[in-house]
JSON list of C-alpha atoms in Angstrom, two decimals:
[
{"chain": "O", "resi": 572, "resn": "MET", "atom": "CA", "xyz": [0.07, -0.03, 0.11]},
{"chain": "O", "resi": 573, "resn": "PHE", "atom": "CA", "xyz": [0.87, 3.35, -0.93]},
{"chain": "O", "resi": 574, "resn": "ASN", "atom": "CA", "xyz": [0.92, 6.30, 1.71]},
{"chain": "O", "resi": 575, "resn": "ASP", "atom": "CA", "xyz": [-1.71, 7.92, -0.53]},
{"chain": "O", "resi": 576, "resn": "GLU", "atom": "CA", "xyz": [-3.94, 5.13, -0.02]},
{"chain": "O", "resi": 577, "resn": "LEU", "atom": "CA", "xyz": [-3.66, 4.71, 3.38]},
{"chain": "O", "resi": 578, "resn": "PRO", "atom": "CA", "xyz": [-6.51, 5.67, 5.68]},
{"chain": "O", "resi": 579, "resn": "LYS", "atom": "CA", "xyz": [-6.44, 8.87, 7.92]},
{"chain": "O", "resi": 580, "resn": "LEU", "atom": "CA", "xyz": [-7.14, 8.29, 11.65]},
{"chain": "O", "resi": 581, "resn": "SER", "atom": "CA", "xyz": [-9.44, 10.99, 12.27]},
{"chain": "O", "resi": 582, "resn": "LEU", "atom": "CA", "xyz": [-10.86, 12.12, 15.57]},
{"chain": "O", "resi": 583, "resn": "MET", "atom": "CA", "xyz": [-14.43, 11.07, 14.49]},
{"chain": "O", "resi": 584, "resn": "THR", "atom": "CA", "xyz": [-13.77, 7.53, 13.83]},
{"chain": "O", "resi": 585, "resn": "SER", "atom": "CA", "xyz": [-10.95, 6.72, 16.24]},
{"chain": "O", "resi": 586, "resn": "ALA", "atom": "CA", "xyz": [-12.05, 4.18, 18.87]},
{"chain": "O", "resi": 587, "resn": "LEU", "atom": "CA", "xyz": [-10.98, 5.66, 22.32]},
{"chain": "O", "resi": 588, "resn": "ASN", "atom": "CA", "xyz": [-9.16, 2.51, 22.65]},
{"chain": "O", "resi": 589, "resn": "VAL", "atom": "CA", "xyz": [-7.28, 3.41, 19.29]},
{"chain": "O", "resi": 590, "resn": "ASP", "atom": "CA", "xyz": [-6.23, 6.56, 20.96]},
{"chain": "O", "resi": 591, "resn": "GLU", "atom": "CA", "xyz": [-5.37, 4.91, 24.01]},
{"chain": "O", "resi": 592, "resn": "LEU", "atom": "CA", "xyz": [-3.42, 2.93, 22.19]},
{"chain": "O", "resi": 593, "resn": "LEU", "atom": "CA", "xyz": [-1.53, 4.82, 20.13]},
{"chain": "O", "resi": 594, "resn": "GLN", "atom": "CA", "xyz": [-0.61, 7.10, 23.29]},
{"chain": "O", "resi": 595, "resn": "THR", "atom": "CA", "xyz": [0.55, 3.78, 24.79]},
{"chain": "O", "resi": 596, "resn": "LEU", "atom": "CA", "xyz": [2.66, 2.86, 21.95]},
{"chain": "O", "resi": 597, "resn": "ALA", "atom": "CA", "xyz": [4.41, 6.43, 22.10]},
{"chain": "O", "resi": 598, "resn": "ARG", "atom": "CA", "xyz": [5.52, 5.76, 25.90]},
{"chain": "O", "resi": 599, "resn": "VAL", "atom": "CA", "xyz": [6.89, 2.84, 25.23]},
{"chain": "O", "resi": 600, "resn": "LEU", "atom": "CA", "xyz": [8.85, 3.66, 22.31]},
{"chain": "O", "resi": 601, "resn": "TRP", "atom": "CA", "xyz": [10.21, 6.54, 24.60]},
{"chain": "O", "resi": 602, "resn": "GLN", "atom": "CA", "xyz": [11.01, 3.99, 27.24]},
{"chain": "O", "resi": 603, "resn": "GLN", "atom": "CA", "xyz": [12.46, 1.52, 24.45]},
{"chain": "O", "resi": 604, "resn": "ARG", "atom": "CA", "xyz": [14.84, 4.49, 23.22]},
{"chain": "O", "resi": 605, "resn": "ARG", "atom": "CA", "xyz": [15.60, 5.43, 27.31]},
{"chain": "O", "resi": 606, "resn": "LEU", "atom": "CA", "xyz": [16.59, 1.77, 27.88]},
{"chain": "O", "resi": 607, "resn": "LEU", "atom": "CA", "xyz": [19.06, 2.38, 24.41]},
{"chain": "O", "resi": 608, "resn": "GLU", "atom": "CA", "xyz": [20.31, 4.46, 26.09]},
{"chain": "O", "resi": 609, "resn": "ARG", "atom": "CA", "xyz": [21.37, 2.74, 29.07]},
{"chain": "O", "resi": 610, "resn": "VAL", "atom": "CA", "xyz": [22.74, -0.02, 26.65]},
{"chain": "O", "resi": 611, "resn": "ARG", "atom": "CA", "xyz": [24.86, 2.37, 24.91]},
{"chain": "O", "resi": 612, "resn": "TYR", "atom": "CA", "xyz": [26.31, 3.27, 28.46]},
{"chain": "O", "resi": 613, "resn": "HIS", "atom": "CA", "xyz": [26.81, 0.36, 29.89]},
{"chain": "O", "resi": 614, "resn": "LEU", "atom": "CA", "xyz": [28.66, -0.87, 26.95]},
{"chain": "O", "resi": 615, "resn": "LYS", "atom": "CA", "xyz": [30.82, 2.28, 26.98]},
{"chain": "O", "resi": 616, "resn": "VAL", "atom": "CA", "xyz": [31.78, 1.27, 30.61]},
{"chain": "O", "resi": 617, "resn": "GLN", "atom": "CA", "xyz": [32.44, -2.22, 29.61]},
{"chain": "O", "resi": 618, "resn": "GLU", "atom": "CA", "xyz": [34.52, -0.82, 27.08]},
{"chain": "O", "resi": 619, "resn": "LEU", "atom": "CA", "xyz": [36.75, 1.77, 29.48]},
{"chain": "O", "resi": 620, "resn": "ILE", "atom": "CA", "xyz": [36.95, -1.55, 32.12]},
{"chain": "O", "resi": 621, "resn": "LEU", "atom": "CA", "xyz": [38.82, -3.55, 29.46]},
{"chain": "O", "resi": 622, "resn": "ALA", "atom": "CA", "xyz": [40.88, -0.45, 28.16]},
{"chain": "O", "resi": 623, "resn": "GLY", "atom": "CA", "xyz": [41.74, -0.59, 31.79]},
{"chain": "O", "resi": 624, "resn": "THR", "atom": "CA", "xyz": [43.69, -2.39, 34.17]},
{"chain": "O", "resi": 625, "resn": "ASP", "atom": "CA", "xyz": [40.84, -3.24, 36.84]},
{"chain": "O", "resi": 626, "resn": "ASP", "atom": "CA", "xyz": [39.52, -6.75, 35.62]},
{"chain": "O", "resi": 627, "resn": "TRP", "atom": "CA", "xyz": [37.55, -7.53, 38.79]},
{"chain": "O", "resi": 628, "resn": "MET", "atom": "CA", "xyz": [34.96, -4.76, 37.33]},
{"chain": "O", "resi": 629, "resn": "LEU", "atom": "CA", "xyz": [34.21, -6.39, 34.55]},
{"chain": "O", "resi": 630, "resn": "THR", "atom": "CA", "xyz": [31.56, -8.63, 35.98]},
{"chain": "O", "resi": 631, "resn": "PHE", "atom": "CA", "xyz": [29.89, -6.03, 37.12]},
{"chain": "O", "resi": 632, "resn": "ALA", "atom": "CA", "xyz": [29.83, -3.96, 34.05]},
{"chain": "O", "resi": 633, "resn": "VAL", "atom": "CA", "xyz": [28.82, -7.46, 32.49]},
{"chain": "O", "resi": 634, "resn": "ASN", "atom": "CA", "xyz": [25.73, -8.22, 34.64]},
{"chain": "O", "resi": 635, "resn": "ASP", "atom": "CA", "xyz": [24.89, -4.44, 34.07]},
{"chain": "O", "resi": 636, "resn": "VAL", "atom": "CA", "xyz": [24.27, -5.15, 30.03]},
{"chain": "O", "resi": 637, "resn": "GLU", "atom": "CA", "xyz": [22.88, -8.07, 30.67]},
{"chain": "O", "resi": 638, "resn": "GLU", "atom": "CA", "xyz": [19.97, -6.44, 32.97]},
{"chain": "O", "resi": 639, "resn": "VAL", "atom": "CA", "xyz": [19.65, -3.46, 30.55]},
{"chain": "O", "resi": 640, "resn": "MET", "atom": "CA", "xyz": [18.95, -5.79, 28.03]},
{"chain": "O", "resi": 641, "resn": "ARG", "atom": "CA", "xyz": [16.34, -8.15, 29.76]},
{"chain": "O", "resi": 642, "resn": "ALA", "atom": "CA", "xyz": [14.72, -4.76, 30.28]},
{"chain": "O", "resi": 643, "resn": "VAL", "atom": "CA", "xyz": [14.69, -3.85, 26.04]},
{"chain": "O", "resi": 644, "resn": "ALA", "atom": "CA", "xyz": [13.11, -7.49, 25.44]},
{"chain": "O", "resi": 645, "resn": "GLU", "atom": "CA", "xyz": [10.69, -7.06, 27.70]},
{"chain": "O", "resi": 646, "resn": "VAL", "atom": "CA", "xyz": [9.77, -3.60, 26.28]},
{"chain": "O", "resi": 647, "resn": "GLU", "atom": "CA", "xyz": [10.14, -4.70, 22.50]},
{"chain": "O", "resi": 648, "resn": "ALA", "atom": "CA", "xyz": [7.39, -7.65, 23.76]},
{"chain": "O", "resi": 649, "resn": "ALA", "atom": "CA", "xyz": [5.12, -4.95, 24.72]},
{"chain": "O", "resi": 650, "resn": "ARG", "atom": "CA", "xyz": [5.53, -2.59, 21.80]},
{"chain": "O", "resi": 651, "resn": "VAL", "atom": "CA", "xyz": [5.25, -5.88, 19.21]},
{"chain": "O", "resi": 652, "resn": "GLU", "atom": "CA", "xyz": [1.52, -6.69, 21.15]},
{"chain": "O", "resi": 653, "resn": "ILE", "atom": "CA", "xyz": [0.68, -2.94, 21.55]},
{"chain": "O", "resi": 654, "resn": "THR", "atom": "CA", "xyz": [1.58, -2.66, 17.70]},
{"chain": "O", "resi": 655, "resn": "GLN", "atom": "CA", "xyz": [-0.36, -5.85, 16.65]},
{"chain": "O", "resi": 656, "resn": "ASP", "atom": "CA", "xyz": [-3.13, -5.00, 18.28]},
{"chain": "O", "resi": 657, "resn": "LEU", "atom": "CA", "xyz": [-3.30, -1.22, 16.52]},
{"chain": "O", "resi": 658, "resn": "GLY", "atom": "CA", "xyz": [-2.64, -2.41, 13.42]},
{"chain": "O", "resi": 659, "resn": "LEU", "atom": "CA", "xyz": [-5.67, -4.89, 13.94]},
{"chain": "O", "resi": 660, "resn": "ALA", "atom": "CA", "xyz": [-7.84, -2.03, 15.05]},
{"chain": "O", "resi": 661, "resn": "LEU", "atom": "CA", "xyz": [-7.44, -0.21, 12.14]},
{"chain": "O", "resi": 662, "resn": "GLY", "atom": "CA", "xyz": [-7.78, -2.96, 9.43]},
{"chain": "O", "resi": 663, "resn": "LEU", "atom": "CA", "xyz": [-3.87, -3.44, 8.80]},
{"chain": "O", "resi": 664, "resn": "GLY", "atom": "CA", "xyz": [-3.42, -6.58, 9.90]},
{"chain": "O", "resi": 665, "resn": "ALA", "atom": "CA", "xyz": [-1.29, -8.00, 12.96]},
{"chain": "O", "resi": 666, "resn": "ASN", "atom": "CA", "xyz": [2.01, -6.63, 11.47]},
{"chain": "O", "resi": 667, "resn": "PRO", "atom": "CA", "xyz": [1.81, -2.93, 10.57]},
{"chain": "O", "resi": 668, "resn": "SER", "atom": "CA", "xyz": [5.34, -0.96, 10.48]},
{"chain": "O", "resi": 669, "resn": "LEU", "atom": "CA", "xyz": [5.78, 1.56, 12.84]},
{"chain": "O", "resi": 670, "resn": "GLN", "atom": "CA", "xyz": [5.87, 3.99, 9.46]},
{"chain": "O", "resi": 671, "resn": "THR", "atom": "CA", "xyz": [2.30, 2.94, 8.58]},
{"chain": "O", "resi": 672, "resn": "LEU", "atom": "CA", "xyz": [1.21, 3.95, 12.46]},
{"chain": "O", "resi": 673, "resn": "VAL", "atom": "CA", "xyz": [2.84, 7.14, 11.79]},
{"chain": "O", "resi": 674, "resn": "ASP", "atom": "CA", "xyz": [1.36, 7.98, 8.46]},
{"chain": "O", "resi": 675, "resn": "ILE", "atom": "CA", "xyz": [-2.47, 7.09, 9.56]},
{"chain": "O", "resi": 676, "resn": "ALA", "atom": "CA", "xyz": [-2.41, 8.92, 13.27]},
{"chain": "O", "resi": 677, "resn": "PRO", "atom": "CA", "xyz": [-3.80, 12.14, 13.68]},
{"chain": "O", "resi": 678, "resn": "GLU", "atom": "CA", "xyz": [-1.55, 15.00, 13.77]}
]
């Protein structure tokens, strides 16, 4: 489907559920972004520890990355579920792209 063919979601036709799902998706995407920034930070810490001589700290740094990655996986699962719900609610199928959702979302 081309962008011109996408149905525009108007305020009158949008169900409260769709509006809530869009808001939830926005929150989840921001949460995901913050977590990915934390991953980047913890990877940098690992890099600095590896470059130094205090190897005893490496275990802690690895555990930190693993902890944040578990949180990223949980948030990603939530994003997938919300995206599927939105796609089905809007008649776009169970796997719409984020760009497709952006294209039909109200301004």
